[in-house]
Coordinates of C-alpha atoms in Angstrom, one line a residue:
X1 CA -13.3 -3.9 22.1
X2 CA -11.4 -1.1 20.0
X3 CA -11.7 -3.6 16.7
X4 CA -15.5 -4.4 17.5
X5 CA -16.5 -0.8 17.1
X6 CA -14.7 0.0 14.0
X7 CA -16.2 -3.0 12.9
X8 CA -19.6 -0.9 12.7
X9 CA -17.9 2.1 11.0
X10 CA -16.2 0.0 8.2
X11 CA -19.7 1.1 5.9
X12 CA -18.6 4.7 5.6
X13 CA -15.6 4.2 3.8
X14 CA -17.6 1.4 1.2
X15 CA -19.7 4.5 0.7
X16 CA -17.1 7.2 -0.2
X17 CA -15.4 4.1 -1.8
X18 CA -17.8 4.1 -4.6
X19 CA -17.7 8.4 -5.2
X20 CA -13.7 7.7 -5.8
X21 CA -14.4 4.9 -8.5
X22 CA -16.8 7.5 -10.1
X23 CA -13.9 9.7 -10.0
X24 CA -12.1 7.6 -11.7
X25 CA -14.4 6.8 -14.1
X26 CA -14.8 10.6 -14.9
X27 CA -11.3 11.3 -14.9
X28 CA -11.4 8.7 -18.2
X29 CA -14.7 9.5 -19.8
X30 CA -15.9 13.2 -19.2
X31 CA -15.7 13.7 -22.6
X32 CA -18.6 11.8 -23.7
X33 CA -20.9 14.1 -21.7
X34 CA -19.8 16.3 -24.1
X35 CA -20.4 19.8 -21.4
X36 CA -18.9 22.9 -22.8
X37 CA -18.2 26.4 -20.4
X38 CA -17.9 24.5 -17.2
X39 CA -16.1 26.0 -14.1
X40 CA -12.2 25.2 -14.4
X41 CA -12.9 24.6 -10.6
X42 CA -14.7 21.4 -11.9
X43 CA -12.8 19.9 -14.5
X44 CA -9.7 20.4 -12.8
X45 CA -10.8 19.0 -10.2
X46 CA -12.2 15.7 -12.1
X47 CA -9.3 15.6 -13.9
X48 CA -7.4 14.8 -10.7
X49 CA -9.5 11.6 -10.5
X50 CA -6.4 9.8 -11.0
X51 CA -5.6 10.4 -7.4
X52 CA -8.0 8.2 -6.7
X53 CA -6.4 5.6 -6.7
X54 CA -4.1 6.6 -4.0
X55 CA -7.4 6.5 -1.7
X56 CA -7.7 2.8 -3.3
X57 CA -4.5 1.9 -1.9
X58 CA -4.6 3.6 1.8
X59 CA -7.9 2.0 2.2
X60 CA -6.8 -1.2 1.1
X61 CA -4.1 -1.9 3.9
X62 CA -6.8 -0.2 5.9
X63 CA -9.4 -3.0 5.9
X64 CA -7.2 -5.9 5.1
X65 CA -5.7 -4.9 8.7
X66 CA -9.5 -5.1 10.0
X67 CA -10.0 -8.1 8.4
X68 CA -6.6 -10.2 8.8
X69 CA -4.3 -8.7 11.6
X70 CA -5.0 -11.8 13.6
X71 CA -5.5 -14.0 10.9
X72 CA -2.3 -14.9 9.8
X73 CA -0.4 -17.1 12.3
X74 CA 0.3 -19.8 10.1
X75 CA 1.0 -21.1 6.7
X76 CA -2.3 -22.6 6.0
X77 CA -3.7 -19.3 7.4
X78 CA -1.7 -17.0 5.4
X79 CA -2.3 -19.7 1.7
X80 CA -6.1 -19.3 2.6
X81 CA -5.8 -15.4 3.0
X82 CA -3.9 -14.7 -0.3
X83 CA -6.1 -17.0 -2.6
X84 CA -9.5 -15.7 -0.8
X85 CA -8.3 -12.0 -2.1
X86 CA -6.9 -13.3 -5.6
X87 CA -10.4 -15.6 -5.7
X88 CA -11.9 -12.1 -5.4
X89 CA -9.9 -9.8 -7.8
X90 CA -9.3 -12.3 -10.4
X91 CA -12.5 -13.6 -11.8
X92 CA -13.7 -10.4 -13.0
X93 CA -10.0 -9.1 -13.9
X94 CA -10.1 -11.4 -17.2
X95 CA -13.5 -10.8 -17.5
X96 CA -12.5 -7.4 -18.3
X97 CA -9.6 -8.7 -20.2
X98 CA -11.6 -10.7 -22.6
X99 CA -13.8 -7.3 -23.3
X100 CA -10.9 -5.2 -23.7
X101 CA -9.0 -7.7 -26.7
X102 CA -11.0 -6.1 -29.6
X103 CA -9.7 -3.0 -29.0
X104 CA -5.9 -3.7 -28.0
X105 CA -5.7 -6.0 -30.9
X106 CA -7.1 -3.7 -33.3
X107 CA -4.6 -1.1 -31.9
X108 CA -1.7 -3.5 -32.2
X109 CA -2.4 -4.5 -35.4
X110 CA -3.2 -1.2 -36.9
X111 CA 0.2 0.3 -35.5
X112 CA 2.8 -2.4 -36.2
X113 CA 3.7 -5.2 -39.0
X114 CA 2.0 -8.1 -38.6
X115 CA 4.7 -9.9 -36.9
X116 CA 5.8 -7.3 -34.6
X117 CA 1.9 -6.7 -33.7
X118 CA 1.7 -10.5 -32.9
X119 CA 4.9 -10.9 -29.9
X120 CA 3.6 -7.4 -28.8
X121 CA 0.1 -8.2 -28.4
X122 CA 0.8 -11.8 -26.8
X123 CA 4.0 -10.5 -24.6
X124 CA 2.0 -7.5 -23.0
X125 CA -1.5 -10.1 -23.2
X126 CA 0.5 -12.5 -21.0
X127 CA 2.1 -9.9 -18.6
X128 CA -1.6 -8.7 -17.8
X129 CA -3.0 -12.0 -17.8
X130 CA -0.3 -12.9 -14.8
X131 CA -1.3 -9.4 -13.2
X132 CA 2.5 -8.5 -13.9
X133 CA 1.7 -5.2 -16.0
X134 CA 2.8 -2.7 -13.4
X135 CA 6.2 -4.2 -13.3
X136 CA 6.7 -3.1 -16.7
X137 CA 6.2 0.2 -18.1
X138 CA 6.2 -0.3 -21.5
X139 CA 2.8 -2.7 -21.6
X140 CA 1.4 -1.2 -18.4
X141 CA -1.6 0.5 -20.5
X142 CA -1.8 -2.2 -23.4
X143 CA -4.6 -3.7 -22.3
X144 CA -7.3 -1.9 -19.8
X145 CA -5.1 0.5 -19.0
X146 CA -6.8 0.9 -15.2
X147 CA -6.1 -2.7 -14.3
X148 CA -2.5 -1.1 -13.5
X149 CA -3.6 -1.2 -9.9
X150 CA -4.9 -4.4 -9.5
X151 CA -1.5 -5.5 -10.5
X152 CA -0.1 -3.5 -7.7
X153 CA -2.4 -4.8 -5.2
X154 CA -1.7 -8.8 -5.7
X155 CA 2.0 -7.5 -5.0
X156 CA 0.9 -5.7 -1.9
X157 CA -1.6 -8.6 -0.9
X158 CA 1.4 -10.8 -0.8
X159 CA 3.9 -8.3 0.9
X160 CA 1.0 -7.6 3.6
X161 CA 1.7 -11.3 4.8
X162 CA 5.1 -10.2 6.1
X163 CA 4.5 -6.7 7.0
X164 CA 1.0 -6.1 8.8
X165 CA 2.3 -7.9 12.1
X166 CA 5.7 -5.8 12.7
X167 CA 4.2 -3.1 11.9
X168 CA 0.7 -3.2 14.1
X169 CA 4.1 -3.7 16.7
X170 CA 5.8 -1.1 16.1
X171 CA 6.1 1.8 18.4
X172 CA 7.3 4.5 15.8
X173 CA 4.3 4.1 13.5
X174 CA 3.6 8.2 13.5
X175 CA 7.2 8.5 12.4
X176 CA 7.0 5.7 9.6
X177 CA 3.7 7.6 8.5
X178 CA 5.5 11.0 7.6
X179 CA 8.7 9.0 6.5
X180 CA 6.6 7.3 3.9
X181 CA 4.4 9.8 3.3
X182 CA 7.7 11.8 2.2
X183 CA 9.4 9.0 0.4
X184 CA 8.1 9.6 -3.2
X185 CA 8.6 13.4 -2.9
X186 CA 12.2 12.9 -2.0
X187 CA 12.8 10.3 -4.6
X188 CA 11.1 12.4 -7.3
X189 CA 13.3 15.5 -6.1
X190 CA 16.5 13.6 -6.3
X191 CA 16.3 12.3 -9.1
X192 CA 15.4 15.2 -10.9
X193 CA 17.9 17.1 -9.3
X194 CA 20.6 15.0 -10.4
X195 CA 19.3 14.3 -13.5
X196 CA 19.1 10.2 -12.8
X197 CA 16.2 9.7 -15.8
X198 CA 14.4 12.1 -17.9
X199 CA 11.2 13.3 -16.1
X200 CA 9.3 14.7 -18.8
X201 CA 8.3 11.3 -21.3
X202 CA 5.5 9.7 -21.2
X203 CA 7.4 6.7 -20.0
X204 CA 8.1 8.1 -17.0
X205 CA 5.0 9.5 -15.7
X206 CA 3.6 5.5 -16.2
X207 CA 6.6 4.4 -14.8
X208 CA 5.9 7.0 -11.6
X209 CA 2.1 6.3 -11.3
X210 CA 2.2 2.3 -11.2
X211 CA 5.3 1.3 -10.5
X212 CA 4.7 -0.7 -7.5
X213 CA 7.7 -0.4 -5.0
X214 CA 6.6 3.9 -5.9
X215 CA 3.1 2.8 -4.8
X216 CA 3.7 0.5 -1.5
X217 CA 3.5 3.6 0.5
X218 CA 0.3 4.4 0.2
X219 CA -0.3 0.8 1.4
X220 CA 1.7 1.3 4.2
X221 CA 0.4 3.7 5.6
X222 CA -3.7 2.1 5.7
X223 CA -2.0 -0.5 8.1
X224 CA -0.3 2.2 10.0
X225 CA -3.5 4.5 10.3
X226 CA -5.6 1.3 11.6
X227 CA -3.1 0.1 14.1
X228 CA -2.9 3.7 15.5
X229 CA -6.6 3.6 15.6
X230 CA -6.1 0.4 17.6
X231 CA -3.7 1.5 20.4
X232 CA -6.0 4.7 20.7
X233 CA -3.4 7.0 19.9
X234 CA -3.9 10.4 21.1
X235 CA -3.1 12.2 18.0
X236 CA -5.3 10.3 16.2
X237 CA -8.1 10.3 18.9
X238 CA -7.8 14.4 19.1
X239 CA -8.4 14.2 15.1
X240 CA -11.3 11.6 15.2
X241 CA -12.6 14.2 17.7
X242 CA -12.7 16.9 15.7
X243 CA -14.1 14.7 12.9
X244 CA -16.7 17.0 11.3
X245 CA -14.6 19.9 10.6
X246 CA -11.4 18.1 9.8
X247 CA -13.6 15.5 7.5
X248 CA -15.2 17.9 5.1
X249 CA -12.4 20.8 5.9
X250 CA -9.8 18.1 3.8
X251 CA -12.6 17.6 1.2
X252 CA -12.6 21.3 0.2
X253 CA -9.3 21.8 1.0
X254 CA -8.6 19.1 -2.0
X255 CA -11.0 20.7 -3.9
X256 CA -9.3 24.4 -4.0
X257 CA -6.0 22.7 -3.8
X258 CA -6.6 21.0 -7.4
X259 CA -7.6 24.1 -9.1
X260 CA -4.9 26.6 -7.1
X261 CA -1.9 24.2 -6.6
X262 CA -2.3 22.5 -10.1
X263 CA 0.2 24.5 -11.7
X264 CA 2.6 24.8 -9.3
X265 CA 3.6 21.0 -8.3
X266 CA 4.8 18.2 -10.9
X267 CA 2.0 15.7 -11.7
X268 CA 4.0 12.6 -10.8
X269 CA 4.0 14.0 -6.9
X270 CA 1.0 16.3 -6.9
X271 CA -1.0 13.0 -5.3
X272 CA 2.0 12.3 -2.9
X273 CA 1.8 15.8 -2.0
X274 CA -1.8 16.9 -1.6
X275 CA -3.7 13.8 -2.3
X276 CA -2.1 11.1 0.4
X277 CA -2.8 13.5 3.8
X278 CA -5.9 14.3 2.6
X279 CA -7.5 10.4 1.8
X280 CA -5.7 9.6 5.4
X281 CA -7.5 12.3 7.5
X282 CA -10.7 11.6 5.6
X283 CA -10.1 7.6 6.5
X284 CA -9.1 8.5 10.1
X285 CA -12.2 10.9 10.8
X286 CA -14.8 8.5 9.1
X287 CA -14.5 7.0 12.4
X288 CA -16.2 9.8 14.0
X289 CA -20.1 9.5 14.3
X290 CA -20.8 12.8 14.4
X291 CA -19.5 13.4 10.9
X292 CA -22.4 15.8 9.1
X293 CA -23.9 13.5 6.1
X294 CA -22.7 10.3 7.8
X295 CA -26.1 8.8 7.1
X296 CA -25.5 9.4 3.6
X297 CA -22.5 7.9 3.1
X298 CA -23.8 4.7 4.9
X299 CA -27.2 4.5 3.5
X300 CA -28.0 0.6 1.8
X301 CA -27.9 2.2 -1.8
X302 CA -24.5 3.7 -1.6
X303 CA -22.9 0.8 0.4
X304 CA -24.4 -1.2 -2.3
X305 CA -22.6 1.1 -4.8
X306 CA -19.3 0.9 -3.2
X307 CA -19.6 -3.0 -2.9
X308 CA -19.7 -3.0 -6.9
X309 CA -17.2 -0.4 -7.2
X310 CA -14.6 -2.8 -7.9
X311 CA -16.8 -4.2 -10.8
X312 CA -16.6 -0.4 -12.0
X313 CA -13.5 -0.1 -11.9
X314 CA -12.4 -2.7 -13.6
X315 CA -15.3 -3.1 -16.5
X316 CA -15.4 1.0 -16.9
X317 CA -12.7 1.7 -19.3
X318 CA -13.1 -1.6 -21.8
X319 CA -16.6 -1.0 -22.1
X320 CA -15.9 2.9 -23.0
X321 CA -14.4 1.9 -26.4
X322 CA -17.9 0.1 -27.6
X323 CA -20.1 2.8 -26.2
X324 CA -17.5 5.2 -28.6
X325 CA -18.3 3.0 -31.5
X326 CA -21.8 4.0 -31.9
X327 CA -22.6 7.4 -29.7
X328 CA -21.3 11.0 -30.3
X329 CA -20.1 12.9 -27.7
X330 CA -23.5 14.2 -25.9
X331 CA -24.7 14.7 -22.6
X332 CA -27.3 11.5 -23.5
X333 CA -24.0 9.4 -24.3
X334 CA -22.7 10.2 -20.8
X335 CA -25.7 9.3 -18.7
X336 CA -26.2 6.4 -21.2
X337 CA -22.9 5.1 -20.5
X338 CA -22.6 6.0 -16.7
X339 CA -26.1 4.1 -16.3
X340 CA -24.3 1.3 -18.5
X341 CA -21.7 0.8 -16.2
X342 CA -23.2 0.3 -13.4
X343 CA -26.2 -1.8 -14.2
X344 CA -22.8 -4.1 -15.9
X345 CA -21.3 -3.5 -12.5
X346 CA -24.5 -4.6 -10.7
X347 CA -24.7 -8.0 -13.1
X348 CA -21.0 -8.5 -13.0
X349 CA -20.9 -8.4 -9.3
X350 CA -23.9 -10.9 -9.2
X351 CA -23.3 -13.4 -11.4
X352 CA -19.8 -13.0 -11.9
X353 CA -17.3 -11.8 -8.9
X354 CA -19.6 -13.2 -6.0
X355 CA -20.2 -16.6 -7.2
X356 CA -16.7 -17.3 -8.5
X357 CA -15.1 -16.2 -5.3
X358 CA -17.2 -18.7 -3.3
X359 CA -16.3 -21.2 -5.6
X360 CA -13.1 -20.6 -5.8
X361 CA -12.6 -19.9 -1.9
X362 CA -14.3 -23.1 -1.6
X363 CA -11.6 -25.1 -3.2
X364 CA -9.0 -23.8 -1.0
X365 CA -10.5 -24.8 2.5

């Protein structure tokens, strides 16, 4: 009964969905609105969209515990779950690919000889064309450098096949929540403390942000929050309760937190930190109806906005570089390009991402 009403409550969080891929998209492309003397309060603030992504990922184990938690019982159940989500992703993954070889080719090229440009360009091509990328820091942002996460997510997809059962079991799931939650903190701590790599290269920080096994956390924790949700936990229940003030109280609190707290904690954990409580509360208290602006966030256009919001994810970086090309930095060449990418988004999603994955799930029944 429990499953049936969150069924109805799913919408909210495809709404507020969509507003993180725009963050995202800011976080890469403010710039080209060109806005001069804005409030620190703001930019910092978008300049956090990375975080994001974190959201991505919570919600991810989230829904796929909606949608599969009794789905999986046996191998031809499982084979039909993994290539329905990879029938999905994948379609419009090379899509993007394809848009994006222009300008990693010209980058290759115009940085390296010939010959060393050539094994670069086709070694980091393949690794992204596998969806292996995050694996390896070094060609993580060759090639549409968001795609990072989608990379992440097939390896998550496939560990969620082994995971999502023992863990909607599991009777400690509070305690594996604030043990995960402080898992990347503690690993960040120790090994700057003792000194294990060099924190401060460039390297690093890509090798921190997209590494997957640093990411599976997040994941984690969506299944963890939906199975508590489930059993009717009465922590959980006292915070769904209190919806409305915890809901928007954690989207200020982030808010002030970016601006005040920015300085102070290392980027590689400033997500982990602030960013990770803060996505699961606003997850958790979605579920309240009573939530002011709920309407909003539920209404057919932004639904429909947070349906494409994969296509915007994926297609908003590659098709940056052409809009650079031929536009000056101006507040026209930002609402030109936003507009851009979601009217790509909305034909992407259409003609490209639906019917391929029916297609393609086709095949595999």
């Amino acid at each position: 009964m429990q499953s049936k009403k969150l069924i109805q409550k799913i919408d909210i969080l495809t709404g507020i969905r969509f507003l993180a891929a725009i963050h995202v998209v800011l976080f890469h492309n403010f710039a080209f609105f060109d806005l001069k003397n804005i409030s620190p309060w703001i930019t910092n603030f978008i300049y956090k969209g990375e975080a994001a992504v974190s959201f991505f990922f919570i919600l991810s184990g989230y829904i796929l515990t909606h949608a599969y938690k009794e789905r999986l019982n046996d191998s031809k159940q499982k084979r039909k779950y993994f290539f329905s989500r990879l029938a999905k992703l994948y379609p419009l993954y090379l899509f993007a690919f394809v848009i994006d070889l222009p300008r990693g080719l010209d980058y290759f090229f115009s940085q390296y000889p010939s010959n060393e440009a050539t094994i670069k360009s086709v070694i980091s091509g393949l690794a992204h064309i596998l969806m292996l990328q995050s694996w390896i820091p070094r060609v993580t942002a060759s090639w549409n450098p968001p795609a990072w996460s989608l990379s992440c997510e097939l390896f998550f997809y496939i560990v969620f096949i082994f995971s999502v059962k023992p863990m909607m079991k599991s009777l400690r799931k509070k305690t594996l929540i604030i043990i995960l939650y402080f898992f990347p903190i503690a690993t960040y701590i120790f090994a700057t403390y003792f000194t294990i790599i060099d924190t401060n290269t460039s390297i690093f920080h890509t090798f921190w942000r997209s590494f997957p096994l640093l990411k599976i956390n997040e994941f984690f924790i969506g299944i963890l929050l939906y199975g508590l949700h489930l059993q009717e936990d009465k922590f959980i229940k006292t915070i769904v309760k209190n919806g409305n003030i915890i809901f928007w109280g954690s989207i200020v609190i982030s808010f002030i937190l970016t601006t005040v707290a920015r300085p102070y904690i290392p980027r590689e954990i400033f997500s982990s930190a602030l960013y990770v409580p803060i996505f699961s509360l606003i997850i958790i208290t979605s579920q309240n109806d009573k939530v002011f602006g709920k309407k909003y966030f539920e209404s057919k256009a932004l639904v429909y906005l947070g349906t494409i919001s994969y296509a915007l994810y994926i297609l908003h970086q590659p098709i940056a570089t052409y809009f650079s090309l031929y536009l000056e930095n101006s507040l026209f060449k930002g609402i030109f390009y936003l507009c851009g990418a979601l009217l790509l988004s909305h034909l992407c999603y259409r003609y490209i991402e639906k019917p391929c994955q029916k297609k393609l799930t086709n095949l595999i029944k």
